[in-house]
Coordinates of C-alpha atoms and ligand atoms in Angstrom, one line a residue:
X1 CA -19.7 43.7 -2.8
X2 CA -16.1 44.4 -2.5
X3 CA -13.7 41.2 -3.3
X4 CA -11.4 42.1 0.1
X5 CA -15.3 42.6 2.2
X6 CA -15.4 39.8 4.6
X7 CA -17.6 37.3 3.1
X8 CA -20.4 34.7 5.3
X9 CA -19.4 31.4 5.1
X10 CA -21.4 30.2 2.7
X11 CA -20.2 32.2 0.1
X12 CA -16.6 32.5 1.1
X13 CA -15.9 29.6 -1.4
X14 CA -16.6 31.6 -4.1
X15 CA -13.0 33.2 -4.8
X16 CA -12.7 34.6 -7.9
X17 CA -9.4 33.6 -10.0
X18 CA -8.5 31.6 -7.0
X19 CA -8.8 27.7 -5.6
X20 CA -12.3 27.3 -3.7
X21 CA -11.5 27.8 0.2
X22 CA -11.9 24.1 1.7
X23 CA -12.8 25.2 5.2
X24 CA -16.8 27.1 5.2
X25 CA -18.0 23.7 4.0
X26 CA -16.0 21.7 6.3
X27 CA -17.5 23.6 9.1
X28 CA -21.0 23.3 7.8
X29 CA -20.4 19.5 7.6
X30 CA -18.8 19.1 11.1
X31 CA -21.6 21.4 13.2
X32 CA -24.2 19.1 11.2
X33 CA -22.6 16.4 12.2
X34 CA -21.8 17.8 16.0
X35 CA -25.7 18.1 15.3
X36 CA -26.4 14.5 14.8
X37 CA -24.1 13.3 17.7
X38 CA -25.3 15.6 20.3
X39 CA -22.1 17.3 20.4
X40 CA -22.1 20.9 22.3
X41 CA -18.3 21.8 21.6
X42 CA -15.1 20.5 20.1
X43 CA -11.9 21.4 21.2
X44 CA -9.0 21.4 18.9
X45 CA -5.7 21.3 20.2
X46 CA -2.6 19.9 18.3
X47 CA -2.9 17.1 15.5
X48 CA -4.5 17.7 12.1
X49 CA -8.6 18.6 13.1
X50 CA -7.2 21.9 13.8
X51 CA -5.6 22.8 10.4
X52 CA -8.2 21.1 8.5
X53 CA -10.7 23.6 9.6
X54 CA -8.7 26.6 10.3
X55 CA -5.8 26.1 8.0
X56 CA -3.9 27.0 11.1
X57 CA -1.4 24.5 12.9
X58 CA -0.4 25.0 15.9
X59 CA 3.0 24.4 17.3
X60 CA 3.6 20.9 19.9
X61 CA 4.6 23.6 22.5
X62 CA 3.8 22.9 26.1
X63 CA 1.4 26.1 25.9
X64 CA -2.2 25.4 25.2
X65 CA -3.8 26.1 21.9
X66 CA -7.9 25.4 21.6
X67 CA -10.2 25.8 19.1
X68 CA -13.1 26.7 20.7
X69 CA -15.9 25.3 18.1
X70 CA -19.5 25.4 19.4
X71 CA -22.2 23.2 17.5
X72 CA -23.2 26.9 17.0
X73 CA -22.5 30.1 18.1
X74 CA -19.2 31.5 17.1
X75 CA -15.8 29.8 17.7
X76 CA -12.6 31.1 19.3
X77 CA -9.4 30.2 18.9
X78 CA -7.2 30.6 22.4
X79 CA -3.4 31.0 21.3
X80 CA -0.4 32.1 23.2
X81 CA 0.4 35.6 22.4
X82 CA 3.6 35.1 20.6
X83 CA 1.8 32.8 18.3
X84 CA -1.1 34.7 17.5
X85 CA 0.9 36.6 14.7
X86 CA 1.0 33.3 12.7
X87 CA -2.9 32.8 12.7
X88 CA -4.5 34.1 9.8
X89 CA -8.0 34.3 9.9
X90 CA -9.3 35.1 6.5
X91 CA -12.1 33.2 5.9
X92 CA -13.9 34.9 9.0
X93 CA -14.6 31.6 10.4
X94 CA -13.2 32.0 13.7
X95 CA -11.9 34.5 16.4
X96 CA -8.9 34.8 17.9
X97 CA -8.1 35.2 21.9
X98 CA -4.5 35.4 22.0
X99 CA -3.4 34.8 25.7
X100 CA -0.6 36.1 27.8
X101 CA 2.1 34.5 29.9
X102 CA -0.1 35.4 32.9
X103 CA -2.8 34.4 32.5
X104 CA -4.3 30.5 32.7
X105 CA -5.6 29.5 29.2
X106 CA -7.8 26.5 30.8
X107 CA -9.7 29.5 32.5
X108 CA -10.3 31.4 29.3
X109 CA -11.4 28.0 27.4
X110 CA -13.9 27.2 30.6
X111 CA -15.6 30.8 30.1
X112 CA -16.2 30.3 26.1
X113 CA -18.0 26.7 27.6
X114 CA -20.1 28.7 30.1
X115 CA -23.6 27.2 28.9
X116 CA -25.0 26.7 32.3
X117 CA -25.6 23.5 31.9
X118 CA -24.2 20.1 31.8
X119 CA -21.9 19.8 28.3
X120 CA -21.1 17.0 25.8
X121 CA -17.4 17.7 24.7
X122 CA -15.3 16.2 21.8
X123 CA -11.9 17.1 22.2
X124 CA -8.9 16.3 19.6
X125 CA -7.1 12.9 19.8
X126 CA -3.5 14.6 20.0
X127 CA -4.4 17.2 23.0
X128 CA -1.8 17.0 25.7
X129 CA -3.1 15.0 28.7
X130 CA -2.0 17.8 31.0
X131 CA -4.7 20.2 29.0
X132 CA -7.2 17.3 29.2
X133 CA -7.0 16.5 33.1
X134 CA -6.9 20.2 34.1
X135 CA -9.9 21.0 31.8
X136 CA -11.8 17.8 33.6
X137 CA -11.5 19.4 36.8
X138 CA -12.1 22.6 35.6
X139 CA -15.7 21.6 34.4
X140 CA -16.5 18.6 36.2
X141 CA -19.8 18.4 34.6
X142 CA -19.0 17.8 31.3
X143 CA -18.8 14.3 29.4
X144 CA -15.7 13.8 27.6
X145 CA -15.0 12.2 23.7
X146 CA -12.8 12.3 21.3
X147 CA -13.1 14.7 18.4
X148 CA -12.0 12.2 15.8
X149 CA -15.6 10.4 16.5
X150 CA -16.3 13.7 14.1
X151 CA -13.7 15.0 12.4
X152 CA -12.2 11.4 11.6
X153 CA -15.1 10.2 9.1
X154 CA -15.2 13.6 7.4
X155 CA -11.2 13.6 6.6
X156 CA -10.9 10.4 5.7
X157 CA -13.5 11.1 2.1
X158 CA -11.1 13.3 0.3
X159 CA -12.4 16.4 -1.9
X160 CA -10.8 17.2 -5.4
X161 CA -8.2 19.5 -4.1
X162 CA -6.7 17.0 -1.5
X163 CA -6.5 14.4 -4.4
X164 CA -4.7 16.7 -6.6
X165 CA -2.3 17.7 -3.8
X166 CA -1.6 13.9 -2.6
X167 CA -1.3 13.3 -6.3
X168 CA 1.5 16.0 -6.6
X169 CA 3.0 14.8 -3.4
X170 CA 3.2 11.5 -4.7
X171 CA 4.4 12.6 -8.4
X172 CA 7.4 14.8 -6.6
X173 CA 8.1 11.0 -4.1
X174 CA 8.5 9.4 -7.7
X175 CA 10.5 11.4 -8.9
X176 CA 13.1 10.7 -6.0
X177 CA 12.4 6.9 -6.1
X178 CA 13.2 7.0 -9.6
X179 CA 16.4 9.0 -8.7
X180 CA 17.3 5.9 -6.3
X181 CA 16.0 3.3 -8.9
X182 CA 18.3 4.3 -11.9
X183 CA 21.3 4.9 -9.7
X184 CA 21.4 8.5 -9.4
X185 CA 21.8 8.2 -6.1
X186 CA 24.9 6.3 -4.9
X187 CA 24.4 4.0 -2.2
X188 CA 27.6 1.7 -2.1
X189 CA 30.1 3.0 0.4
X190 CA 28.0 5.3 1.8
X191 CA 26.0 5.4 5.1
X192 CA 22.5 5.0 5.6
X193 CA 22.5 7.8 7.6
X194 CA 24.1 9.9 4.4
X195 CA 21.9 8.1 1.8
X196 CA 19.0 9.3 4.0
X197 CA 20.2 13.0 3.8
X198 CA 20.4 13.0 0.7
X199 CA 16.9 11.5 0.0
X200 CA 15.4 14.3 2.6
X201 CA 17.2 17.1 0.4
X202 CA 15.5 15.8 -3.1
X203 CA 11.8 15.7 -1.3
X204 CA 12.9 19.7 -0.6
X205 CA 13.8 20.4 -3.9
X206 CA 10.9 18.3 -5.7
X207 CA 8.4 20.3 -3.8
X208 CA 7.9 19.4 -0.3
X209 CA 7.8 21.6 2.5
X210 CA 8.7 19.7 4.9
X211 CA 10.2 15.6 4.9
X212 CA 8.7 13.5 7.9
X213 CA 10.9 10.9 7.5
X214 CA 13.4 8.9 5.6
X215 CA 14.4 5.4 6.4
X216 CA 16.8 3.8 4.6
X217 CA 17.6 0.2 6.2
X218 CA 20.8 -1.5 4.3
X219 CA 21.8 -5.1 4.7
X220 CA 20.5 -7.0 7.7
X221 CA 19.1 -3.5 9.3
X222 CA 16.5 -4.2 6.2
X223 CA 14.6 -6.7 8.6
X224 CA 13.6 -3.8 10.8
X225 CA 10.4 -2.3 9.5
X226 CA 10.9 1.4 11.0
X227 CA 14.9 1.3 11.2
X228 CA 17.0 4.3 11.7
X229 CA 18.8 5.1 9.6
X230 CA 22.9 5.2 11.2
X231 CA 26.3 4.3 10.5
X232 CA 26.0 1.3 8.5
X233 CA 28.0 1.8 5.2
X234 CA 25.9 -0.2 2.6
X235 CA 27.7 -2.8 0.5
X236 CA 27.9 -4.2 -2.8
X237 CA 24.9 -7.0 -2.9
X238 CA 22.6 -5.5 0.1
X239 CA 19.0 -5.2 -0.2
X240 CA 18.2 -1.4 0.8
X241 CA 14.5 -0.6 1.7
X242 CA 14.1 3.1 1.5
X243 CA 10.6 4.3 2.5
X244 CA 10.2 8.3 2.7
X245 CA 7.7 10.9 2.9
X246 CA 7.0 14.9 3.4
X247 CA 4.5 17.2 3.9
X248 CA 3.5 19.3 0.0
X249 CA 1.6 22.1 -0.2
X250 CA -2.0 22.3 -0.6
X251 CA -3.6 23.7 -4.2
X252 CA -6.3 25.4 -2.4
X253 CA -3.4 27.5 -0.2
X254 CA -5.0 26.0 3.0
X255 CA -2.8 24.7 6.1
X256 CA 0.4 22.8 6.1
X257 CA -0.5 20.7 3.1
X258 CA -0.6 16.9 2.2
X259 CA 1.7 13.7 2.6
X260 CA 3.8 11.4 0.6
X261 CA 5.0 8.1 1.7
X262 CA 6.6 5.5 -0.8
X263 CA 8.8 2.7 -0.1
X264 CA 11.3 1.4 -3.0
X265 CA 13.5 -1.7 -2.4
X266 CA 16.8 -1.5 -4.2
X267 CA 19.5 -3.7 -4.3
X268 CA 23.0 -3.0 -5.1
X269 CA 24.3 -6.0 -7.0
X270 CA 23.8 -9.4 -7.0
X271 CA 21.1 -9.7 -4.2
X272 CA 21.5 -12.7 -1.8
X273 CA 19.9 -16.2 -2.5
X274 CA 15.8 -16.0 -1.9
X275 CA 15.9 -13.0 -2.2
X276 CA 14.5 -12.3 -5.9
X277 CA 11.8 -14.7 -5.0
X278 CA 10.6 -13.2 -2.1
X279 CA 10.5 -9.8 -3.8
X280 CA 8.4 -10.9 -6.5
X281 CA 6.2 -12.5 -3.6
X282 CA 5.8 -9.0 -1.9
X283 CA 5.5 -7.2 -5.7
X284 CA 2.2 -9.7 -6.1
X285 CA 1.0 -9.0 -2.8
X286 CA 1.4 -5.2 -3.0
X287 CA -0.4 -5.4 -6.4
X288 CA -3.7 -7.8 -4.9
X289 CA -3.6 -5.1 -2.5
X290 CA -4.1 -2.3 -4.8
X291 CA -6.6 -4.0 -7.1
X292 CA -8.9 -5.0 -4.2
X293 CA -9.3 -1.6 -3.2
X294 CA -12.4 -0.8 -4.5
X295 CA -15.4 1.1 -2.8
X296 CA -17.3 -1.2 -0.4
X297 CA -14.6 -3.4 -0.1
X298 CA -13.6 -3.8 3.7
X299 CA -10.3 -1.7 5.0
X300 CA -9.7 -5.8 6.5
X301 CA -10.6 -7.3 2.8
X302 CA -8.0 -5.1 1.3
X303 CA -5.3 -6.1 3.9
X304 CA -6.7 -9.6 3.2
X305 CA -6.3 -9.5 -0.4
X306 CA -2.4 -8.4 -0.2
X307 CA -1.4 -10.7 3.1
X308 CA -2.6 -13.6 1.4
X309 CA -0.2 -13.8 -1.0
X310 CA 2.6 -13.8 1.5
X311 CA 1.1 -16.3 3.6
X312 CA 0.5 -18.7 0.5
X313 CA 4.4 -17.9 -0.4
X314 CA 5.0 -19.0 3.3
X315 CA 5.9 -15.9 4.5
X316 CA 3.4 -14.6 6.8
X317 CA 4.6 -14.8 9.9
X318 CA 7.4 -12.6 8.4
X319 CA 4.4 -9.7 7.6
X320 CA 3.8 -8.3 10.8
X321 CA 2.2 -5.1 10.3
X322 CA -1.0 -3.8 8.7
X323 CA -1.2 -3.7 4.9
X324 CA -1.7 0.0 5.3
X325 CA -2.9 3.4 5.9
X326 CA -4.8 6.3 5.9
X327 CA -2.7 9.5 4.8
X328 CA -3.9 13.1 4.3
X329 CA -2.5 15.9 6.7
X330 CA -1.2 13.2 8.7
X331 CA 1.3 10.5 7.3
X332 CA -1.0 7.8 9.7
X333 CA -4.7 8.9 9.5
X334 CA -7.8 7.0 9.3
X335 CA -8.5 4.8 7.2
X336 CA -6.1 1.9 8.4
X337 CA -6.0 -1.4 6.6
X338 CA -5.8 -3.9 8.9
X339 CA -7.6 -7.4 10.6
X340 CA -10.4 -6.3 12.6
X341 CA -11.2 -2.9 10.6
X342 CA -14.6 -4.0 9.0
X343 CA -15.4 -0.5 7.2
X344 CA -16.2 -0.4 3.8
X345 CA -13.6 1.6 1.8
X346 CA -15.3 4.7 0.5
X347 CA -15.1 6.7 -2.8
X348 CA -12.1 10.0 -1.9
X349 CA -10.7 7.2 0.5
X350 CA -6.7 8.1 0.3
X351 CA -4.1 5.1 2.0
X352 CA -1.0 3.5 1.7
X353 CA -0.8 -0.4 0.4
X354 CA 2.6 -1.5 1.8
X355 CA 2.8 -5.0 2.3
X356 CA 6.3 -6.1 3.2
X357 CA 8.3 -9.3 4.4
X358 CA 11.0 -8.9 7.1
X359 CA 13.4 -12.3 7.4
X360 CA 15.1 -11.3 10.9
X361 CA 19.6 -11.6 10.4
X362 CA 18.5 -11.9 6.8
X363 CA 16.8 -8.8 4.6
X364 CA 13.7 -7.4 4.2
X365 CA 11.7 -6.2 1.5
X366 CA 8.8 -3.5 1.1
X367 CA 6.8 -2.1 -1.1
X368 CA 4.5 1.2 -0.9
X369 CA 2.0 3.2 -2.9
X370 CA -0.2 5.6 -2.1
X371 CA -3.5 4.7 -4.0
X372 CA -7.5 6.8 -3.6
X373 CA -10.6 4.6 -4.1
X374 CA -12.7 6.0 -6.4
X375 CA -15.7 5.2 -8.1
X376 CA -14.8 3.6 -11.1
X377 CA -12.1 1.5 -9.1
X378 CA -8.6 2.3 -7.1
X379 CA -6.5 4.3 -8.5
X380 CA -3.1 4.6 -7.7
X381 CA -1.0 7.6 -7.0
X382 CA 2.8 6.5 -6.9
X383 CA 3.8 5.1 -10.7
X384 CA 7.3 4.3 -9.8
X385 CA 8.8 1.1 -11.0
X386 CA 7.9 -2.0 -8.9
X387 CA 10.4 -4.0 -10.9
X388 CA 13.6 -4.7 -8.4
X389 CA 16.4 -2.6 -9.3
X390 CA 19.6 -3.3 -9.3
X391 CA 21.9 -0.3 -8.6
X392 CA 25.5 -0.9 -9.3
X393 CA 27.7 2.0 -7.0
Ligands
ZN1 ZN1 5.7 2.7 8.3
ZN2 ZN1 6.2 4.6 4.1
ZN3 ZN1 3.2 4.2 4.9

């Protein structure tokens, strides 16, 4: 056989010289699982089923882009025309049906469904409700779920590659962390909204393709567990939670790549009073966290672990959010940490253990990892100092 032959799925992992192709054993494990469930079609739109399969992502335009992806016969993706010349359909997974302007890409999705008879659809969580409602009246017959009942389980065991991209994604975020940590980057005087620049350049130049976000929150603004950064010029003695993250390409070459997300609090100078202790309250937490994420532990035993700390401290009505997350192609993916969430953490599991403390008009303080579970315990992916650091301009 010729290397550039198209090759059947079940041999297109075999590339010689190159990564193993992800994607033909993903598909064999989501139509056997489409299998199990009953499930006659998905339909991938925007969110992160789509490149996980395909390694194609589509655009959040208005215009509608569906995977077609019978439990078997052969899929389709429907694209807009001017988009089509960004798919790349190597592994000969999938065909393409590249629409025009004219035409109504809800009809062309309805004809690749035609079965005849009544169909059990999964669609993807992030598909635009106007795509949704006008494919409900466009098949009336069919009974609607979401696709992450399939995909969601599947993405959230990691493979060897994914590891070894979040690992580099998190190696590049420490990098910048310890940048922050040891004062290379100057924070008194400056803006948040500067500071945060400046953090979103270095996750460019370590690596990333792409930064998702970058919060710095100085001062009082610390409180705020999502705060934008803005004007605020950061003085000498505030407590800065930074917390940023971006998108790193993939070893195996497939799709947009893989997240970071790590949160350092600095402080510049002598931090206010309760401070230090309360920091070394979160620094326990976030640590119980980590340790107890072992397989078969419950996602709510982990988040149990960490919060208890605080609440001992007498902090916990000052921890108001889960202890963390899922990450993978998305920064917030399944599996999420939190009260209520009684599945057992499972070897390849990739999250974030961020427990934080937010004392409103005062400061906050946060701390975040990115750690996997695996078999011989949790392991974690960020080694960037959890001391507190005091940066002095
Ligand atoms: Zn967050
Ligand atoms: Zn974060
Ligand atoms: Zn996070």
């Amino acid at each position: 056989m010729e290397l550039d032959e198209p090759v059947n799925p079940e041999q297109a992992n075999v590339m010689p010289g190159g990564p193993e192709d992800p994607r033909p054993s993903r598909w064999i494990r989501v139509r056997q699982l489409m299998d199990n469930m009953g499930i006659d079609a998905l339909l991938l739109s925007h969110g992160a089923d789509l490149p996980w399969l395909s390694g194609y992502e589509a655009m959040p335009l208005e215009r509608l882009t569906m995977m077609v992806l019978p439990a078997d016969g052969d899929a389709t993706l429907v694209v807009p025309a001017l988009e089509a010349p960004r798919v790349v359909s190597d592994a000969g997974l999938f065909d393409i049906r590249p629409w025009r302007e004219d035409e109504d890409p809800v009809e062309i999705v309805a004809a690749l469904l035609s079965s005849g008879r009544p169909m059990k659809l999964a669609i993807s969580d992030r598909t635009w409700a106007d795509a949704l409602l006008a494919l409900q009246r466009r098949i009336p017959s069919a009974s609607w779920s979401l696709a992450s009942r399939v995909t969601g389980p599947l993405r959230a065991v990691k493979d060897a590659q994914e590891i070894e991209t979040l690992a580099a994604a998190a190696e590049a975020a420490d990098r910048v962390a310890a940048c922050l940590m040891g004062g290379e980057i100057s924070l008194i005087g400056r803006s948040e909204a500067e500071v945060s620049a400046e953090i979103a350049d270095r996750l460019l130049s370590e690596g990333h393709s792409r930064v998702n976000f970058a919060i710095v929150a100085s001062g009082p603004n610390s409180a705020s567990p999502h705060h934008e950064p803005g004007r605020r010029r950061i003085a000498p003695g505030d407590p800065v939670v930074c917390d940023f993250g971006g998108t790193f390409p993939s070893v195996s070459g497939v799709g947009p790549g893989y997240c970071s997300d790590i949160t350092r609090t600095v402080v510049t100078g002598k931090p206010p009073g309760q401070f230090a202790e309360v920091y070394e309250v979160v620094r326990v937490a976030q640590e119980r966290g980590v340790s107890a994420a072992c397989v078969g532990t419950t996602c709510e035993g982990a988040d149990r672990a960490s919060r208890e700390v605080i609440e001992e401290a007498g902090y916990g009505k000052a921890f108001f959010h889960r202890t963390g997350h899922g990450i993978g192609i998305e920064e917030h993916e399944a599996p999420y940490l939190v009260a209520g969430n009684q599945d057992p953490l499972a070897e390849g599991n990739a999250f974030s253990v961020e427990p934080g403390v937010y004392l409103d008009g005062a400061f906050g303080i946060r701390i975040e990892d990115i750690v996997v579970t695996e078999a011989q315990g949790p392991r974690r992916l960020n080694s960037a100092d959890h001391r507190l650091a005091i940066v002095d301009h």
